[in-house]
Amino acid sequence: MLPAVSRRASSGDGAGRFAALVRTVRESAEGERHRRLFWAACRAGEIVAAGGIGAETAAAELVRAAMDAGGRDLKNAEATARDGIKRGMAAGGAA
């Protein structure tokens, strides 16, 4: 199960919501890290679409969190973050 990220925070506090996403990835255990990274990247893409953070900055922070959590495949983490952010930006822009 993926953690809830407050919708209340999403309305005006993109930085706080993004920090919660980074924390979610950083606290992920082996076996759930990839799925949580993608989920967090999709949510981060929504924040990017709203102008709350830049896409490159978001990706770099999420990848760093994944690697801090024990990730071993940097290229895969980068691709996962990039793909999730793109998807989230598309969804966020459509809202």
Short mmCIF file of N, CA and C in Angstrom, two decimals, residues 25 33-38 41 58-85:
data_model
loop_
_atom_site.label_atom_id
_atom_site.label_comp_id
_atom_site.label_asym_id
_atom_site.label_seq_id
_atom_site.Cartn_x
_atom_site.Cartn_y
_atom_site.Cartn_z
N VAL A 25 10.14 7.86 -0.35
CA VAL A 25 11.12 7.08 -1.12
C VAL A 25 12.30 6.70 -0.22
N ARG A 33 10.86 -0.27 -3.16
CA ARG A 33 11.50 0.99 -3.54
C ARG A 33 11.13 1.45 -4.95
N HIS A 34 11.19 0.55 -5.92
CA HIS A 34 10.91 0.93 -7.30
C HIS A 34 9.47 1.43 -7.45
N ARG A 35 8.55 0.69 -6.90
CA ARG A 35 7.13 1.07 -6.99
C ARG A 35 6.88 2.40 -6.30
N ARG A 36 7.47 2.60 -5.14
CA ARG A 36 7.29 3.88 -4.42
C ARG A 36 7.98 5.03 -5.15
N LEU A 37 9.13 4.76 -5.74
CA LEU A 37 9.81 5.81 -6.50
C LEU A 37 8.93 6.25 -7.66
N PHE A 38 8.37 5.32 -8.40
CA PHE A 38 7.52 5.68 -9.53
C PHE A 38 6.29 6.45 -9.06
N ALA A 41 7.30 9.88 -8.02
CA ALA A 41 7.66 10.68 -9.20
C ALA A 41 6.40 11.15 -9.93
N ALA A 58 13.34 17.90 -9.11
CA ALA A 58 12.51 16.85 -8.52
C ALA A 58 13.11 15.47 -8.78
N ALA A 59 13.51 15.22 -10.03
CA ALA A 59 14.09 13.92 -10.37
C ALA A 59 15.36 13.66 -9.57
N ALA A 60 16.22 14.66 -9.49
CA ALA A 60 17.49 14.48 -8.78
C ALA A 60 17.26 14.16 -7.30
N GLU A 61 16.32 14.84 -6.68
CA GLU A 61 16.04 14.59 -5.26
C GLU A 61 15.44 13.21 -5.03
N LEU A 62 14.53 12.81 -5.90
CA LEU A 62 13.92 11.50 -5.75
C LEU A 62 14.93 10.38 -5.99
N VAL A 63 15.80 10.54 -6.97
CA VAL A 63 16.84 9.54 -7.23
C VAL A 63 17.79 9.46 -6.05
N ARG A 64 18.18 10.61 -5.52
CA ARG A 64 19.07 10.61 -4.35
C ARG A 64 18.42 9.86 -3.19
N ALA A 65 17.12 10.09 -2.98
CA ALA A 65 16.41 9.40 -1.90
C ALA A 65 16.39 7.90 -2.13
N ALA A 66 16.17 7.48 -3.37
CA ALA A 66 16.15 6.05 -3.68
C ALA A 66 17.51 5.42 -3.43
N MET A 67 18.56 6.11 -3.81
CA MET A 67 19.90 5.58 -3.61
C MET A 67 20.25 5.56 -2.11
N ASP A 68 19.82 6.58 -1.38
CA ASP A 68 20.04 6.61 0.08
C ASP A 68 19.33 5.46 0.76
N ALA A 69 18.21 5.02 0.17
CA ALA A 69 17.43 3.92 0.75
C ALA A 69 18.02 2.55 0.42
N GLY A 70 19.11 2.54 -0.31
CA GLY A 70 19.76 1.27 -0.62
C GLY A 70 19.68 0.86 -2.07
N GLY A 71 19.14 1.74 -2.91
CA GLY A 71 19.07 1.43 -4.33
C GLY A 71 20.46 1.18 -4.90
N ARG A 72 20.54 0.27 -5.87
CA ARG A 72 21.85 -0.09 -6.43
C ARG A 72 21.97 0.23 -7.92
N ASP A 73 20.86 0.57 -8.56
CA ASP A 73 20.89 0.79 -10.00
C ASP A 73 20.52 2.25 -10.30
N LEU A 74 21.54 3.08 -10.37
CA LEU A 74 21.34 4.51 -10.57
C LEU A 74 20.60 4.80 -11.87
N LYS A 75 21.00 4.15 -12.96
CA LYS A 75 20.37 4.40 -14.27
C LYS A 75 18.87 4.06 -14.22
N ASN A 76 18.54 2.95 -13.59
CA ASN A 76 17.13 2.55 -13.48
C ASN A 76 16.35 3.56 -12.63
N ALA A 77 16.94 4.01 -11.53
CA ALA A 77 16.28 5.00 -10.68
C ALA A 77 16.05 6.29 -11.45
N GLU A 78 17.04 6.71 -12.22
CA GLU A 78 16.90 7.94 -13.01
C GLU A 78 15.78 7.81 -14.04
N ALA A 79 15.74 6.68 -14.73
CA ALA A 79 14.69 6.45 -15.73
C ALA A 79 13.32 6.39 -15.08
N THR A 80 13.22 5.73 -13.95
CA THR A 80 11.95 5.61 -13.24
C THR A 80 11.45 6.98 -12.80
N ALA A 81 12.32 7.77 -12.22
CA ALA A 81 11.94 9.12 -11.77
C ALA A 81 11.52 9.97 -12.96
N ARG A 82 12.28 9.94 -14.01
CA ARG A 82 11.98 10.74 -15.21
C ARG A 82 10.63 10.34 -15.81
N ASP A 83 10.39 9.03 -15.94
CA ASP A 83 9.13 8.55 -16.51
C ASP A 83 7.93 8.91 -15.64
N GLY A 84 8.09 8.76 -14.34
CA GLY A 84 7.00 9.10 -13.42
C GLY A 84 6.68 10.58 -13.43
N ILE A 85 7.71 11.40 -13.48
CA ILE A 85 7.49 12.85 -13.51
C ILE A 85 6.76 13.24 -14.80
#
